[in-house]
mmCIF file with all atom_site columns, C-alpha atoms in Angstrom:
data_model
loop_
_atom_site.group_PDB
_atom_site.id
_atom_site.type_symbol
_atom_site.label_atom_id
_atom_site.label_alt_id
_atom_site.label_comp_id
_atom_site.label_asym_id
_atom_site.label_entity_id
_atom_site.label_seq_id
_atom_site.pdbx_PDB_ins_code
_atom_site.Cartn_x
_atom_site.Cartn_y
_atom_site.Cartn_z
_atom_site.occupancy
_atom_site.B_iso_or_equiv
_atom_site.pdbx_formal_charge
_atom_site.auth_seq_id
_atom_site.auth_comp_id
_atom_site.auth_asym_id
_atom_site.auth_atom_id
_atom_site.pdbx_PDB_model_num
ATOM 1   C CA . MET A 1 1   ? 11.646 -14.420 -30.522 1.00 61.00 ? 1   MET A CA 1
ATOM 2   C CA . SER A 1 2   ? 14.073 -11.155 -31.388 1.00 70.00 ? 2   SER A CA 1
ATOM 3   C CA . ARG A 1 3   ? 12.819 -7.881  -32.495 1.00 78.00 ? 3   ARG A CA 1
ATOM 4   C CA . SER A 1 4   ? 14.433 -7.900  -35.885 1.00 75.00 ? 4   SER A CA 1
ATOM 5   C CA . GLN A 1 5   ? 13.103 -11.651 -36.553 1.00 76.00 ? 5   GLN A CA 1
ATOM 6   C CA . ARG A 1 6   ? 9.832  -10.347 -35.555 1.00 84.00 ? 6   ARG A CA 1
ATOM 7   C CA . LEU A 1 7   ? 10.177 -7.283  -38.279 1.00 84.00 ? 7   LEU A CA 1
ATOM 8   C CA . LEU A 1 8   ? 10.948 -9.682  -40.747 1.00 79.00 ? 8   LEU A CA 1
ATOM 9   C CA . ASP A 1 9   ? 7.581  -12.049 -40.070 1.00 84.00 ? 9   ASP A CA 1
ATOM 10  C CA . LEU A 1 10  ? 5.540  -9.380  -40.275 1.00 88.00 ? 10  LEU A CA 1
ATOM 11  C CA . LEU A 1 11  ? 6.784  -8.030  -43.375 1.00 83.00 ? 11  LEU A CA 1
ATOM 12  C CA . GLN A 1 12  ? 6.446  -11.557 -44.690 1.00 81.00 ? 12  GLN A CA 1
ATOM 13  C CA . LEU A 1 13  ? 3.185  -11.669 -43.277 1.00 87.00 ? 13  LEU A CA 1
ATOM 14  C CA . LEU A 1 14  ? 1.959  -8.443  -45.506 1.00 87.00 ? 14  LEU A CA 1
ATOM 15  C CA . ARG A 1 15  ? 3.823  -9.983  -48.431 1.00 82.00 ? 15  ARG A CA 1
ATOM 16  C CA . ASN A 1 16  ? 1.499  -12.720 -48.139 1.00 81.00 ? 16  ASN A CA 1
ATOM 17  C CA . HIS A 1 17  ? -1.701 -10.634 -48.638 1.00 82.00 ? 17  HIS A CA 1
ATOM 18  C CA . ARG A 1 18  ? -2.821 -8.427  -51.570 1.00 78.00 ? 18  ARG A CA 1
ATOM 19  C CA . PHE A 1 19  ? -5.451 -6.777  -49.518 1.00 87.00 ? 19  PHE A CA 1
ATOM 20  C CA . PRO A 1 20  ? -5.390 -4.442  -46.438 1.00 90.00 ? 20  PRO A CA 1
ATOM 21  C CA . VAL A 1 21  ? -5.102 -7.020  -43.070 1.00 91.00 ? 21  VAL A CA 1
ATOM 22  C CA . PRO A 1 22  ? -6.291 -6.268  -39.609 1.00 92.00 ? 22  PRO A CA 1
ATOM 23  C CA . GLY A 1 23  ? -4.179 -4.708  -37.183 1.00 91.00 ? 23  GLY A CA 1
ATOM 24  C CA . ALA A 1 24  ? -5.886 -7.527  -34.783 1.00 92.00 ? 24  ALA A CA 1
ATOM 25  C CA . GLN A 1 25  ? -5.025 -10.091 -36.997 1.00 93.00 ? 25  GLN A CA 1
ATOM 26  C CA . LEU A 1 26  ? -1.673 -9.561  -37.359 1.00 92.00 ? 26  LEU A CA 1
ATOM 27  C CA . ALA A 1 27  ? -1.125 -9.004  -34.109 1.00 92.00 ? 27  ALA A CA 1
ATOM 28  C CA . ALA A 1 28  ? -2.682 -12.341 -33.313 1.00 93.00 ? 28  ALA A CA 1
ATOM 29  C CA . THR A 1 29  ? -0.739 -13.951 -36.187 1.00 91.00 ? 29  THR A CA 1
ATOM 30  C CA . LEU A 1 30  ? 2.799  -12.873 -34.455 1.00 91.00 ? 30  LEU A CA 1
ATOM 31  C CA . GLY A 1 31  ? 1.484  -12.977 -30.694 1.00 91.00 ? 31  GLY A CA 1
ATOM 32  C CA . ILE A 1 32  ? 1.983  -9.528  -29.945 1.00 92.00 ? 32  ILE A CA 1
ATOM 33  C CA . SER A 1 33  ? -0.333 -6.896  -28.819 1.00 92.00 ? 33  SER A CA 1
ATOM 34  C CA . LEU A 1 34  ? -1.671 -4.231  -30.818 1.00 91.00 ? 34  LEU A CA 1
ATOM 35  C CA . ARG A 1 35  ? 0.209  -1.747  -29.430 1.00 92.00 ? 35  ARG A CA 1
ATOM 36  C CA . THR A 1 36  ? 3.610  -3.571  -30.004 1.00 93.00 ? 36  THR A CA 1
ATOM 37  C CA . LEU A 1 37  ? 2.059  -4.100  -33.970 1.00 91.00 ? 37  LEU A CA 1
ATOM 38  C CA . TYR A 1 38  ? 1.734  -0.280  -34.147 1.00 92.00 ? 38  TYR A CA 1
ATOM 39  C CA . ARG A 1 39  ? 5.337  0.264   -33.161 1.00 92.00 ? 39  ARG A CA 1
ATOM 40  C CA . ASP A 1 40  ? 6.540  -1.965  -35.332 1.00 91.00 ? 40  ASP A CA 1
ATOM 41  C CA . ILE A 1 41  ? 4.618  -0.957  -38.415 1.00 91.00 ? 41  ILE A CA 1
ATOM 42  C CA . ALA A 1 42  ? 6.168  2.412   -37.812 1.00 91.00 ? 42  ALA A CA 1
ATOM 43  C CA . THR A 1 43  ? 9.907  1.053   -37.616 1.00 89.00 ? 43  THR A CA 1
ATOM 44  C CA . LEU A 1 44  ? 9.329  -0.377  -40.774 1.00 87.00 ? 44  LEU A CA 1
ATOM 45  C CA . GLN A 1 45  ? 7.478  2.563   -42.557 1.00 86.00 ? 45  GLN A CA 1
ATOM 46  C CA . GLN A 1 46  ? 10.750 4.565   -41.440 1.00 85.00 ? 46  GLN A CA 1
ATOM 47  C CA . GLN A 1 47  ? 13.228 1.783   -42.635 1.00 78.00 ? 47  GLN A CA 1
ATOM 48  C CA . GLY A 1 48  ? 11.256 2.223   -46.056 1.00 79.00 ? 48  GLY A CA 1
ATOM 49  C CA . ALA A 1 49  ? 8.691  0.148   -46.471 1.00 82.00 ? 49  ALA A CA 1
ATOM 50  C CA . ASP A 1 50  ? 5.963  1.351   -48.409 1.00 85.00 ? 50  ASP A CA 1
ATOM 51  C CA . ILE A 1 51  ? 3.299  -0.028  -45.789 1.00 89.00 ? 51  ILE A CA 1
ATOM 52  C CA . ALA A 1 52  ? -0.461 1.846   -45.958 1.00 89.00 ? 52  ALA A CA 1
ATOM 53  C CA . GLY A 1 53  ? -3.111 2.085   -43.801 1.00 86.00 ? 53  GLY A CA 1
ATOM 54  C CA . GLU A 1 54  ? -3.660 2.802   -40.205 1.00 79.00 ? 54  GLU A CA 1
ATOM 55  C CA . PRO A 1 55  ? -5.421 1.340   -37.160 1.00 79.00 ? 55  PRO A CA 1
ATOM 56  C CA . GLY A 1 56  ? -9.140 0.333   -37.804 1.00 79.00 ? 56  GLY A CA 1
ATOM 57  C CA . MET A 1 57  ? -8.515 -0.027  -41.393 1.00 83.00 ? 57  MET A CA 1
ATOM 58  C CA . GLY A 1 58  ? -5.824 -2.501  -41.835 1.00 90.00 ? 58  GLY A CA 1
ATOM 59  C CA . TYR A 1 59  ? -2.489 -2.885  -43.568 1.00 91.00 ? 59  TYR A CA 1
ATOM 60  C CA . VAL A 1 60  ? -1.318 -3.680  -46.854 1.00 91.00 ? 60  VAL A CA 1
ATOM 61  C CA . LEU A 1 61  ? 2.304  -3.574  -48.414 1.00 88.00 ? 61  LEU A CA 1
ATOM 62  C CA . LYS A 1 62  ? 2.386  -1.932  -51.737 1.00 82.00 ? 62  LYS A CA 1
ATOM 63  C CA . PRO A 1 63  ? 3.847  -4.067  -54.503 1.00 70.00 ? 63  PRO A CA 1
ATOM 64  C CA . GLY A 1 64  ? 7.388  -3.288  -55.546 1.00 61.00 ? 64  GLY A CA 1
ATOM 65  C CA . PHE A 1 65  ? 9.141  -3.404  -52.164 1.00 57.00 ? 65  PHE A CA 1
ATOM 66  C CA . THR A 1 66  ? 11.624 -5.840  -51.609 1.00 54.00 ? 66  THR A CA 1
ATOM 67  C CA . LEU A 1 67  ? 13.177 -7.176  -48.422 1.00 51.00 ? 67  LEU A CA 1
ATOM 68  C CA . PRO A 1 68  ? 16.419 -5.489  -47.556 1.00 53.00 ? 68  PRO A CA 1
ATOM 69  C CA . PRO A 1 69  ? 18.787 -7.904  -48.230 1.00 48.00 ? 69  PRO A CA 1
ATOM 70  C CA . LEU A 1 70  ? 20.794 -8.037  -44.856 1.00 51.00 ? 70  LEU A CA 1
ATOM 71  C CA . MET A 1 71  ? 17.472 -8.860  -42.719 1.00 61.00 ? 71  MET A CA 1
ATOM 72  C CA . PHE A 1 72  ? 17.974 -12.626 -42.171 1.00 69.00 ? 72  PHE A CA 1
ATOM 73  C CA . SER A 1 73  ? 16.061 -14.672 -40.093 1.00 72.00 ? 73  SER A CA 1
ATOM 74  C CA . GLU A 1 74  ? 18.023 -16.643 -37.275 1.00 75.00 ? 74  GLU A CA 1
ATOM 75  C CA . GLU A 1 75  ? 18.057 -20.237 -38.873 1.00 81.00 ? 75  GLU A CA 1
ATOM 76  C CA . GLU A 1 76  ? 18.929 -18.043 -42.425 1.00 80.00 ? 76  GLU A CA 1
ATOM 77  C CA . ILE A 1 77  ? 22.295 -16.733 -40.195 1.00 80.00 ? 77  ILE A CA 1
ATOM 78  C CA . GLU A 1 78  ? 23.002 -20.274 -39.005 1.00 82.00 ? 78  GLU A CA 1
ATOM 79  C CA . ALA A 1 79  ? 22.850 -21.432 -43.148 1.00 86.00 ? 79  ALA A CA 1
ATOM 80  C CA . LEU A 1 80  ? 24.973 -18.414 -44.227 1.00 85.00 ? 80  LEU A CA 1
ATOM 81  C CA . VAL A 1 81  ? 27.392 -19.352 -41.369 1.00 85.00 ? 81  VAL A CA 1
ATOM 82  C CA . LEU A 1 82  ? 27.934 -23.011 -41.801 1.00 87.00 ? 82  LEU A CA 1
ATOM 83  C CA . GLY A 1 83  ? 27.917 -22.655 -45.411 1.00 89.00 ? 83  GLY A CA 1
ATOM 84  C CA . SER A 1 84  ? 30.659 -20.126 -45.072 1.00 88.00 ? 84  SER A CA 1
ATOM 85  C CA . ARG A 1 85  ? 32.591 -22.044 -42.537 1.00 86.00 ? 85  ARG A CA 1
ATOM 86  C CA . TRP A 1 86  ? 32.231 -24.995 -45.112 1.00 86.00 ? 86  TRP A CA 1
ATOM 87  C CA . VAL A 1 87  ? 33.342 -22.746 -48.131 1.00 88.00 ? 87  VAL A CA 1
ATOM 88  C CA . ALA A 1 88  ? 36.755 -21.466 -46.132 1.00 83.00 ? 88  ALA A CA 1
ATOM 89  C CA . SER A 1 89  ? 37.458 -25.268 -45.207 1.00 81.00 ? 89  SER A CA 1
ATOM 90  C CA . ARG A 1 90  ? 36.766 -26.901 -48.321 1.00 81.00 ? 90  ARG A CA 1
ATOM 91  C CA . THR A 1 91  ? 37.439 -24.800 -51.300 1.00 84.00 ? 91  THR A CA 1
ATOM 92  C CA . ASP A 1 92  ? 40.578 -23.069 -53.073 1.00 85.00 ? 92  ASP A CA 1
ATOM 93  C CA . THR A 1 93  ? 42.329 -20.367 -51.310 1.00 84.00 ? 93  THR A CA 1
ATOM 94  C CA . GLY A 1 94  ? 40.854 -17.755 -53.236 1.00 86.00 ? 94  GLY A CA 1
ATOM 95  C CA . LEU A 1 95  ? 36.917 -18.398 -52.228 1.00 87.00 ? 95  LEU A CA 1
ATOM 96  C CA . SER A 1 96  ? 38.182 -19.675 -48.527 1.00 87.00 ? 96  SER A CA 1
ATOM 97  C CA . LEU A 1 97  ? 39.250 -15.772 -48.312 1.00 87.00 ? 97  LEU A CA 1
ATOM 98  C CA . SER A 1 98  ? 36.338 -14.774 -49.942 1.00 88.00 ? 98  SER A CA 1
ATOM 99  C CA . ALA A 1 99  ? 34.080 -16.227 -47.728 1.00 87.00 ? 99  ALA A CA 1
ATOM 100 C CA . LYS A 1 100 ? 35.657 -15.399 -44.660 1.00 85.00 ? 100 LYS A CA 1
ATOM 101 C CA . SER A 1 101 ? 35.613 -11.467 -46.262 1.00 83.00 ? 101 SER A CA 1
ATOM 102 C CA . ALA A 1 102 ? 31.589 -11.659 -46.601 1.00 82.00 ? 102 ALA A CA 1
ATOM 103 C CA . LEU A 1 103 ? 30.580 -13.109 -43.595 1.00 81.00 ? 103 LEU A CA 1
ATOM 104 C CA . SER A 1 104 ? 32.731 -10.167 -41.670 1.00 80.00 ? 104 SER A CA 1
ATOM 105 C CA . LYS A 1 105 ? 30.749 -7.765  -44.101 1.00 73.00 ? 105 LYS A CA 1
ATOM 106 C CA . ILE A 1 106 ? 27.507 -9.302  -43.228 1.00 76.00 ? 106 ILE A CA 1
ATOM 107 C CA . ALA A 1 107 ? 28.576 -9.363  -39.167 1.00 75.00 ? 107 ALA A CA 1
ATOM 108 C CA . ALA A 1 108 ? 28.968 -5.375  -39.619 1.00 67.00 ? 108 ALA A CA 1
ATOM 109 C CA . VAL A 1 109 ? 25.824 -4.110  -40.969 1.00 66.00 ? 109 VAL A CA 1
ATOM 110 C CA . LEU A 1 110 ? 23.372 -6.863  -39.132 1.00 71.00 ? 110 LEU A CA 1
ATOM 111 C CA . PRO A 1 111 ? 21.231 -5.518  -35.812 1.00 69.00 ? 111 PRO A CA 1
ATOM 112 C CA . GLU A 1 112 ? 22.909 -6.134  -32.705 1.00 71.00 ? 112 GLU A CA 1
ATOM 113 C CA . ASP A 1 113 ? 20.529 -9.166  -31.695 1.00 69.00 ? 113 ASP A CA 1
ATOM 114 C CA . LEU A 1 114 ? 21.591 -11.199 -34.962 1.00 70.00 ? 114 LEU A CA 1
ATOM 115 C CA . ARG A 1 115 ? 25.168 -9.821  -34.730 1.00 72.00 ? 115 ARG A CA 1
ATOM 116 C CA . HIS A 1 116 ? 25.310 -11.541 -31.827 1.00 74.00 ? 116 HIS A CA 1
ATOM 117 C CA . SER A 1 117 ? 23.244 -14.878 -33.454 1.00 71.00 ? 117 SER A CA 1
ATOM 118 C CA . LEU A 1 118 ? 26.259 -14.845 -35.859 1.00 72.00 ? 118 LEU A CA 1
ATOM 119 C CA . ASP A 1 119 ? 29.200 -14.349 -33.369 1.00 69.00 ? 119 ASP A CA 1
ATOM 120 C CA . SER A 1 120 ? 28.006 -17.407 -31.426 1.00 74.00 ? 120 SER A CA 1
ATOM 121 C CA . ASN A 1 121 ? 26.488 -19.885 -33.746 1.00 71.00 ? 121 ASN A CA 1
ATOM 122 C CA . GLY A 1 122 ? 27.142 -23.365 -32.713 1.00 75.00 ? 122 GLY A CA 1
ATOM 123 C CA . LEU A 1 123 ? 27.414 -24.944 -36.102 1.00 74.00 ? 123 LEU A CA 1
ATOM 124 C CA . MET A 1 124 ? 30.667 -26.048 -37.346 1.00 74.00 ? 124 MET A CA 1
ATOM 125 C CA . ALA A 1 125 ? 32.014 -27.309 -40.436 1.00 75.00 ? 125 ALA A CA 1
ATOM 126 C CA . ALA A 1 126 ? 35.016 -29.842 -40.080 1.00 71.00 ? 126 ALA A CA 1
ATOM 127 C CA . PRO A 1 127 ? 37.888 -29.319 -41.877 1.00 69.00 ? 127 PRO A CA 1
ATOM 128 C CA . SER A 1 128 ? 39.191 -31.487 -44.832 1.00 66.00 ? 128 SER A CA 1
ATOM 129 C CA . ALA A 1 129 ? 40.991 -34.083 -43.245 1.00 62.00 ? 129 ALA A CA 1
ATOM 130 C CA . SER A 1 130 ? 43.762 -33.703 -46.063 1.00 60.00 ? 130 SER A CA 1
ATOM 131 C CA . PRO A 1 131 ? 44.134 -30.476 -47.824 1.00 58.00 ? 131 PRO A CA 1
ATOM 132 C CA . LEU A 1 132 ? 44.799 -30.451 -51.531 1.00 62.00 ? 132 LEU A CA 1
ATOM 133 C CA . ALA A 1 133 ? 47.701 -29.203 -52.561 1.00 63.00 ? 133 ALA A CA 1
ATOM 134 C CA . GLU A 1 134 ? 46.945 -26.168 -55.375 1.00 69.00 ? 134 GLU A CA 1
ATOM 135 C CA . SER A 1 135 ? 48.324 -26.966 -58.670 1.00 75.00 ? 135 SER A CA 1
ATOM 136 C CA . VAL A 1 136 ? 46.005 -24.714 -60.776 1.00 85.00 ? 136 VAL A CA 1
ATOM 137 C CA . ASP A 1 137 ? 44.757 -21.013 -60.556 1.00 89.00 ? 137 ASP A CA 1
ATOM 138 C CA . PHE A 1 138 ? 41.349 -21.678 -59.600 1.00 91.00 ? 138 PHE A CA 1
ATOM 139 C CA . VAL A 1 139 ? 40.500 -17.716 -60.099 1.00 90.00 ? 139 VAL A CA 1
ATOM 140 C CA . ALA A 1 140 ? 41.365 -18.539 -63.752 1.00 93.00 ? 140 ALA A CA 1
ATOM 141 C CA . ILE A 1 141 ? 39.084 -21.616 -63.724 1.00 94.00 ? 141 ILE A CA 1
ATOM 142 C CA . ARG A 1 142 ? 36.269 -19.611 -62.099 1.00 93.00 ? 142 ARG A CA 1
ATOM 143 C CA . ARG A 1 143 ? 36.729 -16.392 -64.477 1.00 93.00 ? 143 ARG A CA 1
ATOM 144 C CA . ALA A 1 144 ? 36.602 -18.984 -67.962 1.00 95.00 ? 144 ALA A CA 1
ATOM 145 C CA . ILE A 1 145 ? 33.226 -20.275 -66.376 1.00 95.00 ? 145 ILE A CA 1
ATOM 146 C CA . ARG A 1 146 ? 32.015 -16.791 -65.585 1.00 93.00 ? 146 ARG A CA 1
ATOM 147 C CA . HIS A 1 147 ? 32.493 -15.289 -68.975 1.00 94.00 ? 147 HIS A CA 1
ATOM 148 C CA . GLU A 1 148 ? 32.074 -18.827 -71.145 1.00 96.00 ? 148 GLU A CA 1
ATOM 149 C CA . LEU A 1 149 ? 35.727 -18.636 -72.333 1.00 97.00 ? 149 LEU A CA 1
ATOM 150 C CA . THR A 1 150 ? 37.316 -21.526 -74.064 1.00 98.00 ? 150 THR A CA 1
ATOM 151 C CA . ALA A 1 151 ? 40.773 -22.973 -72.324 1.00 97.00 ? 151 ALA A CA 1
ATOM 152 C CA . THR A 1 152 ? 43.662 -24.746 -73.222 1.00 97.00 ? 152 THR A CA 1
ATOM 153 C CA . LEU A 1 153 ? 44.209 -27.467 -70.632 1.00 95.00 ? 153 LEU A CA 1
ATOM 154 C CA . THR A 1 154 ? 46.997 -30.217 -70.661 1.00 96.00 ? 154 THR A CA 1
ATOM 155 C CA . TYR A 1 155 ? 46.263 -32.741 -68.382 1.00 95.00 ? 155 TYR A CA 1
ATOM 156 C CA . ARG A 1 156 ? 47.652 -35.857 -66.827 1.00 94.00 ? 156 ARG A CA 1
ATOM 157 C CA . ASP A 1 157 ? 45.188 -38.959 -66.323 1.00 90.00 ? 157 ASP A CA 1
ATOM 158 C CA . GLY A 1 158 ? 45.155 -41.664 -63.842 1.00 89.00 ? 158 GLY A CA 1
ATOM 159 C CA . LYS A 1 159 ? 47.720 -43.768 -65.912 1.00 91.00 ? 159 LYS A CA 1
ATOM 160 C CA . ASP A 1 160 ? 50.115 -40.665 -66.066 1.00 91.00 ? 160 ASP A CA 1
ATOM 161 C CA . GLN A 1 161 ? 49.492 -40.110 -69.683 1.00 93.00 ? 161 GLN A CA 1
ATOM 162 C CA . SER A 1 162 ? 49.510 -36.199 -70.820 1.00 94.00 ? 162 SER A CA 1
ATOM 163 C CA . SER A 1 163 ? 47.242 -34.316 -73.283 1.00 95.00 ? 163 SER A CA 1
ATOM 164 C CA . ARG A 1 164 ? 46.462 -31.476 -74.617 1.00 96.00 ? 164 ARG A CA 1
ATOM 165 C CA . ARG A 1 165 ? 43.139 -30.404 -75.216 1.00 96.00 ? 165 ARG A CA 1
ATOM 166 C CA . VAL A 1 166 ? 40.518 -26.916 -75.805 1.00 98.00 ? 166 VAL A CA 1
ATOM 167 C CA . ILE A 1 167 ? 37.628 -27.291 -73.270 1.00 97.00 ? 167 ILE A CA 1
ATOM 168 C CA . TRP A 1 168 ? 34.414 -25.391 -72.577 1.00 98.00 ? 168 TRP A CA 1
ATOM 169 C CA . PRO A 1 169 ? 34.380 -24.769 -69.082 1.00 97.00 ? 169 PRO A CA 1
ATOM 170 C CA . PHE A 1 170 ? 31.231 -24.751 -67.145 1.00 96.00 ? 170 PHE A CA 1
ATOM 171 C CA . LEU A 1 171 ? 31.207 -26.601 -63.971 1.00 95.00 ? 171 LEU A CA 1
ATOM 172 C CA . LEU A 1 172 ? 33.726 -26.564 -60.676 1.00 93.00 ? 172 LEU A CA 1
ATOM 173 C CA . GLY A 1 173 ? 32.482 -29.283 -57.980 1.00 92.00 ? 173 GLY A CA 1
ATOM 174 C CA . TYR A 1 174 ? 34.081 -28.873 -54.482 1.00 87.00 ? 174 TYR A CA 1
ATOM 175 C CA . PHE A 1 175 ? 34.318 -32.302 -52.849 1.00 85.00 ? 175 PHE A CA 1
ATOM 176 C CA . ASP A 1 176 ? 35.576 -33.172 -49.488 1.00 77.00 ? 176 ASP A CA 1
ATOM 177 C CA . ASN A 1 177 ? 39.361 -34.090 -50.829 1.00 79.00 ? 177 ASN A CA 1
ATOM 178 C CA . LEU A 1 178 ? 38.581 -33.871 -54.375 1.00 85.00 ? 178 LEU A CA 1
ATOM 179 C CA . HIS A 1 179 ? 37.632 -30.892 -56.918 1.00 90.00 ? 179 HIS A CA 1
ATOM 180 C CA . ILE A 1 180 ? 36.539 -31.493 -60.538 1.00 94.00 ? 180 ILE A CA 1
ATOM 181 C CA . LEU A 1 181 ? 36.164 -29.086 -63.343 1.00 96.00 ? 181 LEU A CA 1
ATOM 182 C CA . GLY A 1 182 ? 33.495 -30.386 -65.917 1.00 97.00 ? 182 GLY A CA 1
ATOM 183 C CA . ALA A 1 183 ? 34.174 -29.125 -69.300 1.00 97.00 ? 183 ALA A CA 1
ATOM 184 C CA . TRP A 1 184 ? 32.794 -29.732 -72.965 1.00 97.00 ? 184 TRP A CA 1
ATOM 185 C CA . CYS A 1 185 ? 36.429 -31.424 -74.508 1.00 97.00 ? 185 CYS A CA 1
ATOM 186 C CA . GLU A 1 186 ? 36.487 -30.570 -78.109 1.00 96.00 ? 186 GLU A CA 1
ATOM 187 C CA . LEU A 1 187 ? 38.664 -33.396 -78.571 1.00 93.00 ? 187 LEU A CA 1
ATOM 188 C CA . ARG A 1 188 ? 36.379 -35.756 -77.322 1.00 93.00 ? 188 ARG A CA 1
ATOM 189 C CA . GLY A 1 189 ? 33.219 -33.986 -78.396 1.00 96.00 ? 189 GLY A CA 1
ATOM 190 C CA . ASP A 1 190 ? 31.721 -34.920 -75.133 1.00 96.00 ? 190 ASP A CA 1
ATOM 191 C CA . PHE A 1 191 ? 31.473 -33.740 -71.675 1.00 97.00 ? 191 PHE A CA 1
ATOM 192 C CA . ARG A 1 192 ? 34.386 -34.947 -69.418 1.00 96.00 ? 192 ARG A CA 1
ATOM 193 C CA . HIS A 1 193 ? 35.813 -34.422 -65.992 1.00 96.00 ? 193 HIS A CA 1
ATOM 194 C CA . PHE A 1 194 ? 39.020 -33.123 -64.973 1.00 95.00 ? 194 PHE A CA 1
ATOM 195 C CA . ARG A 1 195 ? 40.259 -33.549 -61.577 1.00 94.00 ? 195 ARG A CA 1
ATOM 196 C CA . THR A 1 196 ? 42.194 -29.960 -60.560 1.00 92.00 ? 196 THR A CA 1
ATOM 197 C CA . ASP A 1 197 ? 45.321 -31.822 -58.577 1.00 91.00 ? 197 ASP A CA 1
ATOM 198 C CA . ARG A 1 198 ? 45.963 -33.425 -62.197 1.00 93.00 ? 198 ARG A CA 1
ATOM 199 C CA . ILE A 1 199 ? 45.799 -30.454 -64.346 1.00 94.00 ? 199 ILE A CA 1
ATOM 200 C CA . ILE A 1 200 ? 49.515 -29.630 -65.479 1.00 94.00 ? 200 ILE A CA 1
ATOM 201 C CA . SER A 1 201 ? 48.330 -26.210 -67.065 1.00 94.00 ? 201 SER A CA 1
ATOM 202 C CA . LEU A 1 202 ? 45.495 -24.078 -67.970 1.00 95.00 ? 202 LEU A CA 1
ATOM 203 C CA . GLU A 1 203 ? 45.530 -21.092 -70.119 1.00 95.00 ? 203 GLU A CA 1
ATOM 204 C CA . LEU A 1 204 ? 42.603 -19.193 -70.929 1.00 96.00 ? 204 LEU A CA 1
ATOM 205 C CA . ASN A 1 205 ? 41.753 -17.928 -74.613 1.00 97.00 ? 205 ASN A CA 1
ATOM 206 C CA . ALA A 1 206 ? 40.267 -14.655 -75.973 1.00 94.00 ? 206 ALA A CA 1
ATOM 207 C CA . THR A 1 207 ? 37.262 -16.683 -77.604 1.00 96.00 ? 207 THR A CA 1
ATOM 208 C CA . ARG A 1 208 ? 33.977 -17.507 -76.014 1.00 96.00 ? 208 ARG A CA 1
ATOM 209 C CA . TYR A 1 209 ? 32.250 -21.003 -76.643 1.00 97.00 ? 209 TYR A CA 1
ATOM 210 C CA . PRO A 1 210 ? 29.576 -21.108 -78.721 1.00 95.00 ? 210 PRO A CA 1
ATOM 211 C CA . ARG A 1 211 ? 26.942 -22.153 -76.378 1.00 94.00 ? 211 ARG A CA 1
ATOM 212 C CA . ARG A 1 212 ? 25.375 -20.840 -73.601 1.00 95.00 ? 212 ARG A CA 1
ATOM 213 C CA . ARG A 1 213 ? 27.163 -22.042 -70.001 1.00 95.00 ? 213 ARG A CA 1
ATOM 214 C CA . SER A 1 214 ? 23.533 -22.382 -68.988 1.00 94.00 ? 214 SER A CA 1
ATOM 215 C CA . ALA A 1 215 ? 22.404 -24.892 -72.095 1.00 95.00 ? 215 ALA A CA 1
ATOM 216 C CA . LEU A 1 216 ? 26.007 -26.888 -71.000 1.00 96.00 ? 216 LEU A CA 1
ATOM 217 C CA . ILE A 1 217 ? 24.837 -27.603 -67.436 1.00 95.00 ? 217 ILE A CA 1
ATOM 218 C CA . LYS A 1 218 ? 21.273 -28.521 -68.816 1.00 94.00 ? 218 LYS A CA 1
ATOM 219 C CA . GLN A 1 219 ? 22.713 -30.955 -71.116 1.00 95.00 ? 219 GLN A CA 1
ATOM 220 C CA . TRP A 1 220 ? 25.039 -32.097 -68.528 1.00 95.00 ? 220 TRP A CA 1
ATOM 221 C CA . ARG A 1 221 ? 22.251 -32.759 -66.025 1.00 93.00 ? 221 ARG A CA 1
ATOM 222 C CA . GLU A 1 222 ? 20.262 -34.840 -68.402 1.00 93.00 ? 222 GLU A CA 1
ATOM 223 C CA . GLN A 1 223 ? 23.486 -37.364 -69.582 1.00 92.00 ? 223 GLN A CA 1
ATOM 224 C CA . GLN A 1 224 ? 24.728 -37.644 -65.602 1.00 90.00 ? 224 GLN A CA 1
ATOM 225 C CA . PHE A 1 225 ? 21.211 -37.643 -64.166 1.00 87.00 ? 225 PHE A CA 1
ATOM 226 C CA . PRO A 1 226 ? 18.496 -39.003 -66.807 1.00 84.00 ? 226 PRO A CA 1
ATOM 227 C CA . ASP A 1 227 ? 15.794 -39.885 -64.015 1.00 77.00 ? 227 ASP A CA 1
ATOM 228 C CA . ARG A 1 228 ? 16.176 -36.902 -62.023 1.00 71.00 ? 228 ARG A CA 1
ATOM 229 C CA . PRO A 1 229 ? 13.149 -34.543 -62.961 1.00 63.00 ? 229 PRO A CA 1
ATOM 230 C CA . ALA A 1 230 ? 14.230 -31.446 -64.914 1.00 57.00 ? 230 ALA A CA 1
ATOM 231 C CA . GLN A 1 231 ? 15.029 -28.297 -62.524 1.00 54.00 ? 231 GLN A CA 1
#
């Protein structure tokens, strides 16, 4: 186990206890000596963890302390790397570049041993078999979703018939060889799913749609997956 992983595990142990925990108990749980435990606690205190206590009295992590956001376990790093690689290979250009940039920023601030895990990770996301041609502005779509804006859409369906409608975008799904925009359609008065490769044009409107995105997603899930328990 790396030292960074051990420090993270120690913090997690302390967070699970409301009252002081004897040092011997912490050391036994982590499989380390008391001397190593004392050094690790001193290191965490120097890094800002508000740990109270002393040898013979036990240790407690005071309420309000949150784990540093860049202290990841090795499995968490593997999940981040795999997820970022999937995004980089299976989504639109904007998200792909953002995923690569985020991974670089994480690598720059990780401890050396965890940075090595990031660089030498053996997990791979296979590239899309047939990358989609991007005919729509995904940045605009994500902005509409994020800010709950209505949009005017011109769409060509599977029968090659075009229509123009006002929609409330709330969901963007990335599949292996297909991207789907989920929205409430004012023309149909119901939820509709639009393949992004069939969108002829999409213009954002200045008006926000009258419902919250969370409410739309909840209703959409209830209609699409009626047998699933509520989340």
